[in-house]
PDB file of C-alpha atoms in Angstrom:
ATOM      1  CA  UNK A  14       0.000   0.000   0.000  1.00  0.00           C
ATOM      2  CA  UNK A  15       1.354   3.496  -1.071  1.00  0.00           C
ATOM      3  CA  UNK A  16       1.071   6.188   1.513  1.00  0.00           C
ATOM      4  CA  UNK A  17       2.724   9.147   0.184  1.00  0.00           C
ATOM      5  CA  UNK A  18       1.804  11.144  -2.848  1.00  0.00           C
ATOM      6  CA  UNK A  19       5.894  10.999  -3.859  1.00  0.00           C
ATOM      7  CA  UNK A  20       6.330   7.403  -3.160  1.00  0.00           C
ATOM      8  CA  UNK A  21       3.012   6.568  -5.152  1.00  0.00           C
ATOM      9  CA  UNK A  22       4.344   8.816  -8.243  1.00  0.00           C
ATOM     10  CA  UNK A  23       8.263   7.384  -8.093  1.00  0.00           C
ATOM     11  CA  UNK A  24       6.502   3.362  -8.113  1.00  0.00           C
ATOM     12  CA  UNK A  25       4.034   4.706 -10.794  1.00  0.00           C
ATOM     13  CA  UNK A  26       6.754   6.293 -13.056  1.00  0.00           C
ATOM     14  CA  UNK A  27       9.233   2.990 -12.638  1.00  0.00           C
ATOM     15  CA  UNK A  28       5.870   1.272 -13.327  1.00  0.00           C
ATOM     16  CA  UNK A  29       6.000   3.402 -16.886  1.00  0.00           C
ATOM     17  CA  UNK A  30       2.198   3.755 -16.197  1.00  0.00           C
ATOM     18  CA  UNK A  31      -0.012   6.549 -16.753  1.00  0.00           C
ATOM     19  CA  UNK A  32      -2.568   6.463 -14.183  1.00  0.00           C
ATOM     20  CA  UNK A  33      -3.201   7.347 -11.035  1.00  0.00           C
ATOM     21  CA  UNK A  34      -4.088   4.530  -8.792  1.00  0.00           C
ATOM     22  CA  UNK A  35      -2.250   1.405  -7.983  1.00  0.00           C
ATOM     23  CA  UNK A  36      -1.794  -0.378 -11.347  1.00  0.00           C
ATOM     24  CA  UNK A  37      -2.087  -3.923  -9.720  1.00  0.00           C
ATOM     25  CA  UNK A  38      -5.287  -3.243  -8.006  1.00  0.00           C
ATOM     26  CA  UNK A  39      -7.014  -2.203 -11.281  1.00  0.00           C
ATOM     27  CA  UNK A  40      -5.844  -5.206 -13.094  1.00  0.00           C
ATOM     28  CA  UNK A  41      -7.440  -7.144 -10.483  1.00  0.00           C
ATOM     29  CA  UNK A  42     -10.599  -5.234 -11.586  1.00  0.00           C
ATOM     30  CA  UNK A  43     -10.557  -6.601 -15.192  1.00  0.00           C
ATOM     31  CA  UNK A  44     -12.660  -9.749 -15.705  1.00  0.00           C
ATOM     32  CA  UNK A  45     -10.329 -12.616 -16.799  1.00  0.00           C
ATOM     33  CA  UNK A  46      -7.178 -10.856 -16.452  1.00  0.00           C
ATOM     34  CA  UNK A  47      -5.283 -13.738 -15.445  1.00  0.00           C
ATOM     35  CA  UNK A  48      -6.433 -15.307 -18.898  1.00  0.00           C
ATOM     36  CA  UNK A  49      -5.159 -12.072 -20.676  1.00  0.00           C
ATOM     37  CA  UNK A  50      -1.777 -11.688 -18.918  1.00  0.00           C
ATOM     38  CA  UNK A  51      -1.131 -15.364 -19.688  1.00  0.00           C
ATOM     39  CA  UNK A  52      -1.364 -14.774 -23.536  1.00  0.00           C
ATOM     40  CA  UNK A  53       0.494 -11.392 -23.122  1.00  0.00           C
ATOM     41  CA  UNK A  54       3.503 -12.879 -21.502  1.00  0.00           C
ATOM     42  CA  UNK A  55       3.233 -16.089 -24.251  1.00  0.00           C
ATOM     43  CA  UNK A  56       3.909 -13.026 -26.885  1.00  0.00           C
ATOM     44  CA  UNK A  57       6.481 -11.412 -25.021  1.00  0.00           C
ATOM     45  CA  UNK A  58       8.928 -14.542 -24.457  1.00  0.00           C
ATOM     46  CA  UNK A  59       8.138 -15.593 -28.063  1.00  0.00           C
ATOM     47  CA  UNK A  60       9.210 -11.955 -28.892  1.00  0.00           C
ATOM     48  CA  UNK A  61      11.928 -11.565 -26.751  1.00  0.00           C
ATOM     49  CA  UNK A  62      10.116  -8.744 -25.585  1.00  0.00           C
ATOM     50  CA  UNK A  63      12.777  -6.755 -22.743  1.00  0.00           C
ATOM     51  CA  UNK A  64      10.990  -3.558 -20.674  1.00  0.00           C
ATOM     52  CA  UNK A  65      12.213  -0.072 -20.962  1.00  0.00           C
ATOM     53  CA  UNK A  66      15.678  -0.267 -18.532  1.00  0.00           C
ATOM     54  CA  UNK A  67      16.542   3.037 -19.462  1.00  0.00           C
ATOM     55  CA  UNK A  68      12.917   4.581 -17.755  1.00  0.00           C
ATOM     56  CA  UNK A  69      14.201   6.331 -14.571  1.00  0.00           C
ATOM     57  CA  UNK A  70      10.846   8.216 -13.893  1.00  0.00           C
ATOM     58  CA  UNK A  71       9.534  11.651 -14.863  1.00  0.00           C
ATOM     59  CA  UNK A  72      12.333  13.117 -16.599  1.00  0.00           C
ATOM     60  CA  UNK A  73      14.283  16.263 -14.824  1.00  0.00           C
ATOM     61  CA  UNK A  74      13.630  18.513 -17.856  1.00  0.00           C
ATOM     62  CA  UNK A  75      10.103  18.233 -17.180  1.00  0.00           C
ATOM     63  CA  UNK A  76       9.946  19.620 -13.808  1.00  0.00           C
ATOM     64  CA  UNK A  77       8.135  22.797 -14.081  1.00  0.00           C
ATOM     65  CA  UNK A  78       5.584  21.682 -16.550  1.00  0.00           C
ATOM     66  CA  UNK A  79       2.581  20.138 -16.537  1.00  0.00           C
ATOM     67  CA  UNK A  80       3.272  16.958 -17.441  1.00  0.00           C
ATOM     68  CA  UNK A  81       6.080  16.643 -14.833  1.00  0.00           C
ATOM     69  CA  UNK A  82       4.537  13.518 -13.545  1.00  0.00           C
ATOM     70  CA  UNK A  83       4.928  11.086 -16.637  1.00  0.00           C
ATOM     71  CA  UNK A  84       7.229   8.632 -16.884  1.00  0.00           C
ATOM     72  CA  UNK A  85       9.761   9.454 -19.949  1.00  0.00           C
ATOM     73  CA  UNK A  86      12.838   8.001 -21.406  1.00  0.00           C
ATOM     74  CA  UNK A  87      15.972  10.577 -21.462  1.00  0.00           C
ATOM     75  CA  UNK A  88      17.204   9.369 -24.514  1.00  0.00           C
ATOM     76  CA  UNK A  89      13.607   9.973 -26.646  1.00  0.00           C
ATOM     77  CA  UNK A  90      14.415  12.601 -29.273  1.00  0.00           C
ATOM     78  CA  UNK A  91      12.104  15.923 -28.415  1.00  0.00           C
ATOM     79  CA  UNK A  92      11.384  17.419 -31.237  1.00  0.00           C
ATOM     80  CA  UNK A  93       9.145  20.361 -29.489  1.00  0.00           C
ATOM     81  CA  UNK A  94      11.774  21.859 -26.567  1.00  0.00           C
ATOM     82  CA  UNK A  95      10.235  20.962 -23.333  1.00  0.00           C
ATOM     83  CA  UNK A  96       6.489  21.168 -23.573  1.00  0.00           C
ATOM     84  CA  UNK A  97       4.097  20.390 -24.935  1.00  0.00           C
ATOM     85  CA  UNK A  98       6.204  16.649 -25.193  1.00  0.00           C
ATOM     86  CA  UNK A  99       6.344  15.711 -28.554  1.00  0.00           C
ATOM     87  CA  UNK A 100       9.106  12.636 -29.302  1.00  0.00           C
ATOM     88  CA  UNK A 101      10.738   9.812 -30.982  1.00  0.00           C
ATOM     89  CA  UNK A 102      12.817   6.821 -30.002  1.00  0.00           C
ATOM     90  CA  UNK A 103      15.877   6.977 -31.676  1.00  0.00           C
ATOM     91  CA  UNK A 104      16.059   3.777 -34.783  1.00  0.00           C
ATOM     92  CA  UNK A 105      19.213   2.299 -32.783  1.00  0.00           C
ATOM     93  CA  UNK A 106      16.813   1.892 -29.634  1.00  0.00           C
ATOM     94  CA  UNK A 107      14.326   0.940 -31.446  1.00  0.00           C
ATOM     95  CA  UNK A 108      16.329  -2.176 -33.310  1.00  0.00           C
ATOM     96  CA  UNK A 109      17.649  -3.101 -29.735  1.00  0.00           C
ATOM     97  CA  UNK A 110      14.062  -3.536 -28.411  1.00  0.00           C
ATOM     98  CA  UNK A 111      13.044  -5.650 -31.078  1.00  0.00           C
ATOM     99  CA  UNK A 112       9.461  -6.186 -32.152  1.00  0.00           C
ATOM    100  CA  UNK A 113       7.761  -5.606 -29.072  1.00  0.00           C
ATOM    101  CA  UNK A 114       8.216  -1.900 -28.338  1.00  0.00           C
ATOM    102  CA  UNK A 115       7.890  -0.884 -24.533  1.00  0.00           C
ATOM    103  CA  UNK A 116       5.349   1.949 -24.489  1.00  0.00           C
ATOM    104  CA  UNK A 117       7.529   4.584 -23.160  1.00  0.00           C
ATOM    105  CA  UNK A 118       9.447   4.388 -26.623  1.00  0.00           C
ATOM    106  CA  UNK A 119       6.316   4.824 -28.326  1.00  0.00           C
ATOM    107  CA  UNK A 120       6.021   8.145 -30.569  1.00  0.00           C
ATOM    108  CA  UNK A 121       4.399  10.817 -28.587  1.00  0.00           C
ATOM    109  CA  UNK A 122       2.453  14.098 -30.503  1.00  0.00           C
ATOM    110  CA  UNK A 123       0.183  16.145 -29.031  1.00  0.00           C
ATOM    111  CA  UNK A 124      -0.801  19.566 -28.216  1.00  0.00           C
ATOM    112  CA  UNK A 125      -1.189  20.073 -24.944  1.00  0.00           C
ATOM    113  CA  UNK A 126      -0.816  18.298 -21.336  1.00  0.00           C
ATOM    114  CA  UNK A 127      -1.285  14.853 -20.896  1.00  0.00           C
ATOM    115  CA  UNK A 128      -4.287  14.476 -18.315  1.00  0.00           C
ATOM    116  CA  UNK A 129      -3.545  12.940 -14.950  1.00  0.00           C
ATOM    117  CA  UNK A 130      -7.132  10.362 -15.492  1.00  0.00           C
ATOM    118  CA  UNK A 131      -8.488   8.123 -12.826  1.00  0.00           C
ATOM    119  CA  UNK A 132      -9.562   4.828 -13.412  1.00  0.00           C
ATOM    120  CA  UNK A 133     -11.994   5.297 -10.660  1.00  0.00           C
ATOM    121  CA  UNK A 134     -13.673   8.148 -12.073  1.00  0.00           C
ATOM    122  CA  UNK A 135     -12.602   8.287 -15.852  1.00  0.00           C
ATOM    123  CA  UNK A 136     -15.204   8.123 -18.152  1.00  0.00           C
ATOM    124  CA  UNK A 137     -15.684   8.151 -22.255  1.00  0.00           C
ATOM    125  CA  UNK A 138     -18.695  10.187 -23.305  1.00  0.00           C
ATOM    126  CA  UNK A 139     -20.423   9.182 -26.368  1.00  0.00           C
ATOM    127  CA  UNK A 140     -22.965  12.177 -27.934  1.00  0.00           C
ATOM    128  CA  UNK A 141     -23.877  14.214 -30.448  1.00  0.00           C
ATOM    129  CA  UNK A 142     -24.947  12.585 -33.984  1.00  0.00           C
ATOM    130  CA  UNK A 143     -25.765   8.943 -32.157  1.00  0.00           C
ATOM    131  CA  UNK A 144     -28.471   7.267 -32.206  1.00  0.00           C
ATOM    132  CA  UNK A 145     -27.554   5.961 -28.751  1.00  0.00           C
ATOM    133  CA  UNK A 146     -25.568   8.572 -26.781  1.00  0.00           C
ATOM    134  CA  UNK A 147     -24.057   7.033 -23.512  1.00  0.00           C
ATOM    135  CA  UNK A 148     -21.125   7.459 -20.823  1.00  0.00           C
ATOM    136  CA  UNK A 149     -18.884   4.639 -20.399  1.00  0.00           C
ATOM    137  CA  UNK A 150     -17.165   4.175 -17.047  1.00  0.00           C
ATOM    138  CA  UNK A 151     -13.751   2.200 -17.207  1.00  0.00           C
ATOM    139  CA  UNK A 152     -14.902  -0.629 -15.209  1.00  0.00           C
ATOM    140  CA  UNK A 153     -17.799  -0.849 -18.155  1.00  0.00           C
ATOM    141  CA  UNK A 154     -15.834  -0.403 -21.067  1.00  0.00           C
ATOM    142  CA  UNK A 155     -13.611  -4.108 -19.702  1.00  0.00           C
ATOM    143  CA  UNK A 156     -16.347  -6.255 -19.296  1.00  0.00           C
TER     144      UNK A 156
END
């Protein structure tokens, strides 16, 4: 159990996740999870799949922005400056990491923040030109 706001962000950011509640106890939420993670870890040993070792938490550059609190790897090209955090894993890291990319090598483009969401209270909304306009809470959209 996490106590402490900095202690829950430093295990979240090793964790390379980007929520924020403890990632175990929503994957214990998911129906058949243990089924899923199974399969998952089949395709990452056939794959040779290897996490991000280079992922030391939110990176110092961020510090005074608002997205201070995601994890990043320092050795993602920015192609923006320092915010908003726009990036690309360099080809040699790429080829290292094989198939399987870890998703904190992932391309990132956007134009703004990226929004601290809560699995707890996160919700999609679908409206407008529907026939059936709905919300969708996380636990829903699993099942």
């Amino acid at each position: 159990s996490l106590r402490t706001s900095a202690c829950f962000r430093t295990q979240r950011a090793m964790a390379a996740t980007y929520v924020t509640e403890d990632h175990a106890a929503i994957m214990k939420k998911i129906p058949g999870i243990d089924k899923i993670q199974a399969e998952v870890n089949k395709l990452k040993a056939e794959f040779k799949y290897s996490p991000d070792a280079d992922l030391k938490g939110a990176d110092k550059k961020d510090k005074d922005t608002p997205d201070k609190w995601v994890p990043r790897n320092e050795w993602m090209n920015r192609l923006t400056g320092i915010h908003p955090f726009n990036c690309e894993a360099p080809v040699s890291l790429l080829r290292e990491k094989g198939f399987l990319t870890p998703p904190t090598l992932h391309y990132v483009r956007n134009h703004g923040l990226v929004p601290e969401l809560s699995w707890n209270t996160h919700s999609i909304d679908v409206s407008g030109l529907v026939n059936k306009p709905m919300k969708i809470t996380m636990a829903e959209l699993v099942k």
